[in-house]
PDB file of C-alpha atoms in Angstrom:
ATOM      1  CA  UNK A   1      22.749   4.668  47.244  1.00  0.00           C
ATOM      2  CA  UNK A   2      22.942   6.704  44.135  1.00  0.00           C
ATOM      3  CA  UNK A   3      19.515   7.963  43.129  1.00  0.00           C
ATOM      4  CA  UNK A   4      17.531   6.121  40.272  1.00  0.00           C
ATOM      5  CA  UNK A   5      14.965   8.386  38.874  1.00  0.00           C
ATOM      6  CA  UNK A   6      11.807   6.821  36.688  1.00  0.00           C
ATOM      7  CA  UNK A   7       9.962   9.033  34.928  1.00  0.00           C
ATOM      8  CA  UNK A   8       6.411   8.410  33.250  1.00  0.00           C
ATOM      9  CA  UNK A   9       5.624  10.430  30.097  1.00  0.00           C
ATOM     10  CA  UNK A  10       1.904  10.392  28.358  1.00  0.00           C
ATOM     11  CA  UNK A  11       1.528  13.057  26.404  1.00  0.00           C
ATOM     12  CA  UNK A  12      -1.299  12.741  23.674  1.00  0.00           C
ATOM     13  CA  UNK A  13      -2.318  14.251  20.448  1.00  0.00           C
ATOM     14  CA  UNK A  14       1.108  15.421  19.537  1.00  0.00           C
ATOM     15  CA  UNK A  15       1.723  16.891  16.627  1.00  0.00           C
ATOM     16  CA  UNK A  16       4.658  15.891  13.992  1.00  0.00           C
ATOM     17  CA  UNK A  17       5.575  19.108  13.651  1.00  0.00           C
ATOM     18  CA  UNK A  18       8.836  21.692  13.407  1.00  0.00           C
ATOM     19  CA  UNK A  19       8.792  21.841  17.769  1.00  0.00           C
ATOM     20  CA  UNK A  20       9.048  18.366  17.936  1.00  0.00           C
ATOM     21  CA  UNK A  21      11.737  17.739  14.976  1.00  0.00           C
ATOM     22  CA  UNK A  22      13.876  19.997  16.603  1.00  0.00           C
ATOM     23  CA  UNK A  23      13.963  18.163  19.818  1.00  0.00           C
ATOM     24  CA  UNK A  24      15.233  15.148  18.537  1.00  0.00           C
ATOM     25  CA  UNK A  25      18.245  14.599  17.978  1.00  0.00           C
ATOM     26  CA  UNK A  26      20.727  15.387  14.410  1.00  0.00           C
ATOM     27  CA  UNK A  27      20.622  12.593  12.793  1.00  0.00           C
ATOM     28  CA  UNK A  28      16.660  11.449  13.673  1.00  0.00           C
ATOM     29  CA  UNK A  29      15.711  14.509  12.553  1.00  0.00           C
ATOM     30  CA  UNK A  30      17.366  14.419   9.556  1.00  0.00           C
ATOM     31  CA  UNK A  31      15.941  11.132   9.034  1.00  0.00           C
ATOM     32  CA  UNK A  32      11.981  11.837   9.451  1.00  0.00           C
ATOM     33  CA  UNK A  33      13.050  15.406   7.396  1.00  0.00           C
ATOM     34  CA  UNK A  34      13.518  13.214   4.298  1.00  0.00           C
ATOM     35  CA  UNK A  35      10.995  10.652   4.852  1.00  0.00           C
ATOM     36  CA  UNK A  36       8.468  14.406   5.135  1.00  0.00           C
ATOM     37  CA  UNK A  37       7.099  12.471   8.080  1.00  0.00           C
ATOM     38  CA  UNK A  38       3.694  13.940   9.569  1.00  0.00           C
ATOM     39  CA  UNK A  39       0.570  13.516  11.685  1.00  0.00           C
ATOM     40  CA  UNK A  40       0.405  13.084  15.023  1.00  0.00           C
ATOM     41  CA  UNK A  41       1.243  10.837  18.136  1.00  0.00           C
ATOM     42  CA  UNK A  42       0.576   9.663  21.437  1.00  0.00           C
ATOM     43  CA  UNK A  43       3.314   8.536  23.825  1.00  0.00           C
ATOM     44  CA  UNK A  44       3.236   5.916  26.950  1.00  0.00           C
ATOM     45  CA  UNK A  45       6.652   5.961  27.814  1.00  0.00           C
ATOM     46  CA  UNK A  46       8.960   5.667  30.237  1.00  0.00           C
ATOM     47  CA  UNK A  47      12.637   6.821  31.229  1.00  0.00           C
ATOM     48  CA  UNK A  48      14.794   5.996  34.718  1.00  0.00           C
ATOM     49  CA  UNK A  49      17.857   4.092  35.801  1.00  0.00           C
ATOM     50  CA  UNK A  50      18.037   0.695  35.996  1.00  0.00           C
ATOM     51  CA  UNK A  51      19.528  -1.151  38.534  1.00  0.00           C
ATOM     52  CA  UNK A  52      22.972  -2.578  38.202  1.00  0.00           C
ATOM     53  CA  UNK A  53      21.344  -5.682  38.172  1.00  0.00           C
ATOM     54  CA  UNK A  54      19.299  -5.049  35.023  1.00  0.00           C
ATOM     55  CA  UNK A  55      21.809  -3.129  33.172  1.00  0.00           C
ATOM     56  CA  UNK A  56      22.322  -6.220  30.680  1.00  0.00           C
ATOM     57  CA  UNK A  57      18.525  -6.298  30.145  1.00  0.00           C
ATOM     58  CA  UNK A  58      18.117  -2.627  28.971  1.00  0.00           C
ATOM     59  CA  UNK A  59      19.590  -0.880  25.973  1.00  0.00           C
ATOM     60  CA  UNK A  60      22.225   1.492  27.074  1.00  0.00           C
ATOM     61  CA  UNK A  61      22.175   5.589  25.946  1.00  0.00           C
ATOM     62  CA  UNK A  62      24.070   6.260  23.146  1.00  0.00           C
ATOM     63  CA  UNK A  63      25.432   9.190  25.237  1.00  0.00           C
ATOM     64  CA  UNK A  64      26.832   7.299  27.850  1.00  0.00           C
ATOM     65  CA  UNK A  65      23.994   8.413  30.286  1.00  0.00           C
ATOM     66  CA  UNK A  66      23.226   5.939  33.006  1.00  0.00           C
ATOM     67  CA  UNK A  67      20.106   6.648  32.064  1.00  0.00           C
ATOM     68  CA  UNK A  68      17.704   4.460  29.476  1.00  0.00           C
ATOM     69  CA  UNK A  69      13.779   4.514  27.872  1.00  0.00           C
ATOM     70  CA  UNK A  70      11.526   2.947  26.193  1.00  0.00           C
ATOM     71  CA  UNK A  71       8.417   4.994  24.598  1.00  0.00           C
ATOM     72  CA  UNK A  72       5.599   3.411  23.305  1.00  0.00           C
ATOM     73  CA  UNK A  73       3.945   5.315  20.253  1.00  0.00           C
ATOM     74  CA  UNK A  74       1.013   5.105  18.446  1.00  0.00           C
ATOM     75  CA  UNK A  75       1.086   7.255  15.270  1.00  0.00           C
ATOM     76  CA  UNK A  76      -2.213   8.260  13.218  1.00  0.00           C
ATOM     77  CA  UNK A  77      -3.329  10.238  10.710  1.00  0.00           C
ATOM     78  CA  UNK A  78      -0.268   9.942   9.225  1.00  0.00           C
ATOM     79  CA  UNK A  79       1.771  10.704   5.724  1.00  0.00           C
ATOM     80  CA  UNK A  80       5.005  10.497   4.256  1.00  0.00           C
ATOM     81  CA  UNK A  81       5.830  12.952   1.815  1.00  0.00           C
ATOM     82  CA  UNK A  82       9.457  13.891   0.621  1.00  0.00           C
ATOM     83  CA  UNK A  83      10.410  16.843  -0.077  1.00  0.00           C
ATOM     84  CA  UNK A  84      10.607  17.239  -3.590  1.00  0.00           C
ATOM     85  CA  UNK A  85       8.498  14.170  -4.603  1.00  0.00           C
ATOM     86  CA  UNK A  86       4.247  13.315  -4.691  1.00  0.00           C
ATOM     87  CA  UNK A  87       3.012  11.864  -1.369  1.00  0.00           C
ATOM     88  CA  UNK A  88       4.376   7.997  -0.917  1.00  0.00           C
ATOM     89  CA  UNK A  89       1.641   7.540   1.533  1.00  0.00           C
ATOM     90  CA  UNK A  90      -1.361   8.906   3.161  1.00  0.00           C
ATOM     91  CA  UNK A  91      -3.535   7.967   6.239  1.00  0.00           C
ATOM     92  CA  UNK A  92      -0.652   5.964   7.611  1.00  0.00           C
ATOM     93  CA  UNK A  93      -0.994   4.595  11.579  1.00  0.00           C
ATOM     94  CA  UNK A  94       1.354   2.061  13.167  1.00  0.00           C
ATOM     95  CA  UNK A  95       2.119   1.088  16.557  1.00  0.00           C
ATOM     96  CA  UNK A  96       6.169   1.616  17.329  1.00  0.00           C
ATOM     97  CA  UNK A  97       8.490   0.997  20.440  1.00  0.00           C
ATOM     98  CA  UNK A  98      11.058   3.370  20.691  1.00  0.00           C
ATOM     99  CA  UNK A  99      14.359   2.232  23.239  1.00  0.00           C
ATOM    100  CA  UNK A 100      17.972   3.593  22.830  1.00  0.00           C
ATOM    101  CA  UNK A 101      19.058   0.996  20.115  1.00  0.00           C
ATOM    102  CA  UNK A 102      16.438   1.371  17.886  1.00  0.00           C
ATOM    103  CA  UNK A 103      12.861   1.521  16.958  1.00  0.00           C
ATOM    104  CA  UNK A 104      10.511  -1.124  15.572  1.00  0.00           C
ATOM    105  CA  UNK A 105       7.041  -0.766  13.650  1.00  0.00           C
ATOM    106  CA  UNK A 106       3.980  -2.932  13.948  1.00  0.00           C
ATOM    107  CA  UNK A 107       0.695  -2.654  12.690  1.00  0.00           C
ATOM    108  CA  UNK A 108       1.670  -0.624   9.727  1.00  0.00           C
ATOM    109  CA  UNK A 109      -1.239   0.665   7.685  1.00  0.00           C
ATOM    110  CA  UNK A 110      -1.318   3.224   5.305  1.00  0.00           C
ATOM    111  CA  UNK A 111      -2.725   4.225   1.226  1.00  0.00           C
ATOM    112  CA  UNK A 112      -1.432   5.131  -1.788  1.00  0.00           C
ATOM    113  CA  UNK A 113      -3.908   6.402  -4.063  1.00  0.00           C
ATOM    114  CA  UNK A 114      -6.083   3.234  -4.198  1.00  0.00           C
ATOM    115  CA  UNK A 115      -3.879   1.012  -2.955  1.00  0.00           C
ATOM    116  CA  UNK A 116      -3.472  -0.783   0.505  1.00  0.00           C
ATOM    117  CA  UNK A 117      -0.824  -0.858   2.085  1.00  0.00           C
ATOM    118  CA  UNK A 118       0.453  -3.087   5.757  1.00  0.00           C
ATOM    119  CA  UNK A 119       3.485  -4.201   6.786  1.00  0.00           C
ATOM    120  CA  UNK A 120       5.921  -4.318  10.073  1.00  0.00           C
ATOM    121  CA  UNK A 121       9.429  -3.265  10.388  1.00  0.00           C
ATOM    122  CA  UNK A 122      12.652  -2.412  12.466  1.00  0.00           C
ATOM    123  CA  UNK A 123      15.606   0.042  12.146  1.00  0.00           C
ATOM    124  CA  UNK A 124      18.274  -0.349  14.560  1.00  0.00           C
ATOM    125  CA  UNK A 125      21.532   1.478  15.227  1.00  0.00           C
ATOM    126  CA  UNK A 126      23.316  -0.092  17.785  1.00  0.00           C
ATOM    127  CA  UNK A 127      27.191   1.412  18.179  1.00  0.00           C
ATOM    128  CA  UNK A 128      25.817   3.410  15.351  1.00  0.00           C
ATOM    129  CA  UNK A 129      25.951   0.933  12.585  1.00  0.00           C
ATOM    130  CA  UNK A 130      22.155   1.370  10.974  1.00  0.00           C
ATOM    131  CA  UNK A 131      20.016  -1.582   9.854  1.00  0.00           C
ATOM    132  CA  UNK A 132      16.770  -1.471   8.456  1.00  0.00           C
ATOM    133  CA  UNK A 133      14.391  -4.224   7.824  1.00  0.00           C
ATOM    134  CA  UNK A 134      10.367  -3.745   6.540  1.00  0.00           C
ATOM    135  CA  UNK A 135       8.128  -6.621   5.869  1.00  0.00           C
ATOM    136  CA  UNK A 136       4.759  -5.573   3.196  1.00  0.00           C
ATOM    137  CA  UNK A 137       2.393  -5.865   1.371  1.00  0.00           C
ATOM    138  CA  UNK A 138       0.511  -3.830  -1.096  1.00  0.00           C
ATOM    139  CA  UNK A 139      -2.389  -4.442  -2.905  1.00  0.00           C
ATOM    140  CA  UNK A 140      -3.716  -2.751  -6.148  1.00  0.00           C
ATOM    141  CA  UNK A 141      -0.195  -0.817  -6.420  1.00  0.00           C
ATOM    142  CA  UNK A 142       0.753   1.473  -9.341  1.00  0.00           C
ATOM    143  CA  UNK A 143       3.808   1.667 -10.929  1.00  0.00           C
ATOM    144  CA  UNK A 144       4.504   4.912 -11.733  1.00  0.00           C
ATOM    145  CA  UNK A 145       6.962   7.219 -11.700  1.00  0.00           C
ATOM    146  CA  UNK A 146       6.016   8.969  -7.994  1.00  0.00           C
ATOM    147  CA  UNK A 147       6.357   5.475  -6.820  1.00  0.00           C
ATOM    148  CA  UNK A 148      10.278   5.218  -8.589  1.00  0.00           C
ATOM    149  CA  UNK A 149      11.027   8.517  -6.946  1.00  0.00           C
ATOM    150  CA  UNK A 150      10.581   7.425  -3.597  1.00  0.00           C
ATOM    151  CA  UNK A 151      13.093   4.216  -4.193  1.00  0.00           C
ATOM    152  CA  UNK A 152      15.991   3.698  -2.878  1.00  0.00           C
ATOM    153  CA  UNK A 153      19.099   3.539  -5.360  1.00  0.00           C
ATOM    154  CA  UNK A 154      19.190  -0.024  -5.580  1.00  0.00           C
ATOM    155  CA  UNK A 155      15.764  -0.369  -6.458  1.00  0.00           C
ATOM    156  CA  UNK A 156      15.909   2.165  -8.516  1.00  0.00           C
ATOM    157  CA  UNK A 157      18.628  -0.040 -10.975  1.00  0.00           C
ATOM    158  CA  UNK A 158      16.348  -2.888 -10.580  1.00  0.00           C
ATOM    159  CA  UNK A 159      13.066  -0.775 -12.086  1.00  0.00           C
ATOM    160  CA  UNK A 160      15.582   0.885 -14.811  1.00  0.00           C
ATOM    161  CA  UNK A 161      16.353  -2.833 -15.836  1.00  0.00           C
ATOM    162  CA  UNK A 162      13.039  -4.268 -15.844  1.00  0.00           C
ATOM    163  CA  UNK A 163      10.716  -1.167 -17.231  1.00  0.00           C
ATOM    164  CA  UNK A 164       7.430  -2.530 -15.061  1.00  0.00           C
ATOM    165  CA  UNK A 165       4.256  -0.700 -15.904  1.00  0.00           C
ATOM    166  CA  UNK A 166       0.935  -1.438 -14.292  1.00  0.00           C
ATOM    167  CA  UNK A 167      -0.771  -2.657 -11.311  1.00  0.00           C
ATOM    168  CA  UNK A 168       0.654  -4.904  -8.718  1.00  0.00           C
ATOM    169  CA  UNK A 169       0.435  -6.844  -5.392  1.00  0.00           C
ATOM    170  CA  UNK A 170       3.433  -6.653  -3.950  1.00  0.00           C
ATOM    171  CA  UNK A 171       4.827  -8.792  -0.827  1.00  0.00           C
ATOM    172  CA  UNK A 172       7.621  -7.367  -0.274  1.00  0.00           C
ATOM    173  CA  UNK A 173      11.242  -7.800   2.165  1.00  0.00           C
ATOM    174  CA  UNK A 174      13.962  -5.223   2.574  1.00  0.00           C
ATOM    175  CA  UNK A 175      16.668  -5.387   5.037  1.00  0.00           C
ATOM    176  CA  UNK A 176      20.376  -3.250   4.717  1.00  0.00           C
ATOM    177  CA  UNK A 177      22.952  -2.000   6.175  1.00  0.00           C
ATOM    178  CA  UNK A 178      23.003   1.429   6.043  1.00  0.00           C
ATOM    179  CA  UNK A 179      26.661   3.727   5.673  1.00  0.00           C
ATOM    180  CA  UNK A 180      28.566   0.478   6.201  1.00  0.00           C
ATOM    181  CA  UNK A 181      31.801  -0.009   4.144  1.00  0.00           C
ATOM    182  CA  UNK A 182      31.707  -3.363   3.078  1.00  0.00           C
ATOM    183  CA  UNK A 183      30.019  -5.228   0.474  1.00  0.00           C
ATOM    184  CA  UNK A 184      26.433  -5.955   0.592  1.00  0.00           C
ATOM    185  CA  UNK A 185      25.786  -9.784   1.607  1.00  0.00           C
ATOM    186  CA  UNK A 186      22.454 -11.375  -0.142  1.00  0.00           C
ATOM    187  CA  UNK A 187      20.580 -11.086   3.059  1.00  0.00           C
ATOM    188  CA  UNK A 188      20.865  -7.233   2.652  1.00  0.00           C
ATOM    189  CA  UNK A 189      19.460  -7.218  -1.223  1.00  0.00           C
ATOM    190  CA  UNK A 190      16.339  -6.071  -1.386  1.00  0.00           C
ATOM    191  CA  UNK A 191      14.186  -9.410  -2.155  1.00  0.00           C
ATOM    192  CA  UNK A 192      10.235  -9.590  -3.703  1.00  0.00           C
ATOM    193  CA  UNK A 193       8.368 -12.510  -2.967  1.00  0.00           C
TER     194      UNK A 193
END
């Protein structure tokens, strides 16, 4: 019988720091590097081999490892802060489940300036073809121009065309495709309800 290890990892009070961006890998870390990403975590997770009968339960590694996880993370005291840009959000916490395939986001709250912000979301990359989907709302939200900074392209084109000014709430869905080469499909347009 082949061994099957299971690991248990709880490590607390973790820091979002250089250490632990540099033990992820390339492309995650490049990810949370743009999004400025701190504050700090604590992690119930778990890593072993499943049994052959179980593989087709369980995400598989992306590195072929026979080998899978799932990590349970609760973030506070959070921001996100691009480089180059004002801080998109302060005093962020959200609850997130982290397996090989992806990682999803519940319980989502954060500020910006006065306004509040909660929402859910997922970003998957099975076979490494990226999807992202978020679910908001924000309440008491200004439009201005640290808030176009953070946008994505698209959006971007949609504020140039419109010109908003003010203060909104905002319930908002986003879900694309990211890096793939065909044409967007409605259900990856950014929508506003």
């Amino acid at each position: 019988t082949p061994p099957r290890p299971d690991l248990t990892i709880v490590p607390r009070n973790v820091p979002i720091d250089q250490a632990l961006l540099d033990a992820l890998p390339e492309d995650r870390r490049v990810c949370m590097q743009k999004a400025g990403l701190t504050g700090a975590i604590d992690i119930d997770g778990r890593v072993w081999r499943a049994a052959a009968s179980a593989l087709a339960q369980v995400a598989p590694s992306p590195s072929d490892s026979e080998l899978t996880h799932v990590f349970d993370i609760t973030l506070r005291d959070g921001a996100l802060h691009p480089p180059g840009a004002q801080a998109a959000v302060s005093g962020l916490s959200a609850k997130l489940r982290l397996v090989p395939d992806g990682i999803s986001i519940n319980d989502m709250m954060a500020h910006r300036g006065p306004s509040d912000i909660t929402g859910r979301g997922e970003i998957r990359w099975p076979h490494n073809h990226p999807t992202v989907f978020f679910s908001g709302t924000a309440v008491n939200l200004a439009l201005d121009r640290s808030l176009y900074d953070i946008l994505p392209a698209a959006a971007r084109q949609g504020w140039d065309a419109v010109q908003p000014s003010g203060i909104v709430d905002v319930d908002l869905t986003y879900r694309v495709a990211v890096g793939v080469e065909s044409a967007p499909t409605a259900s990856s347009r950014p929508t506003t309800i």
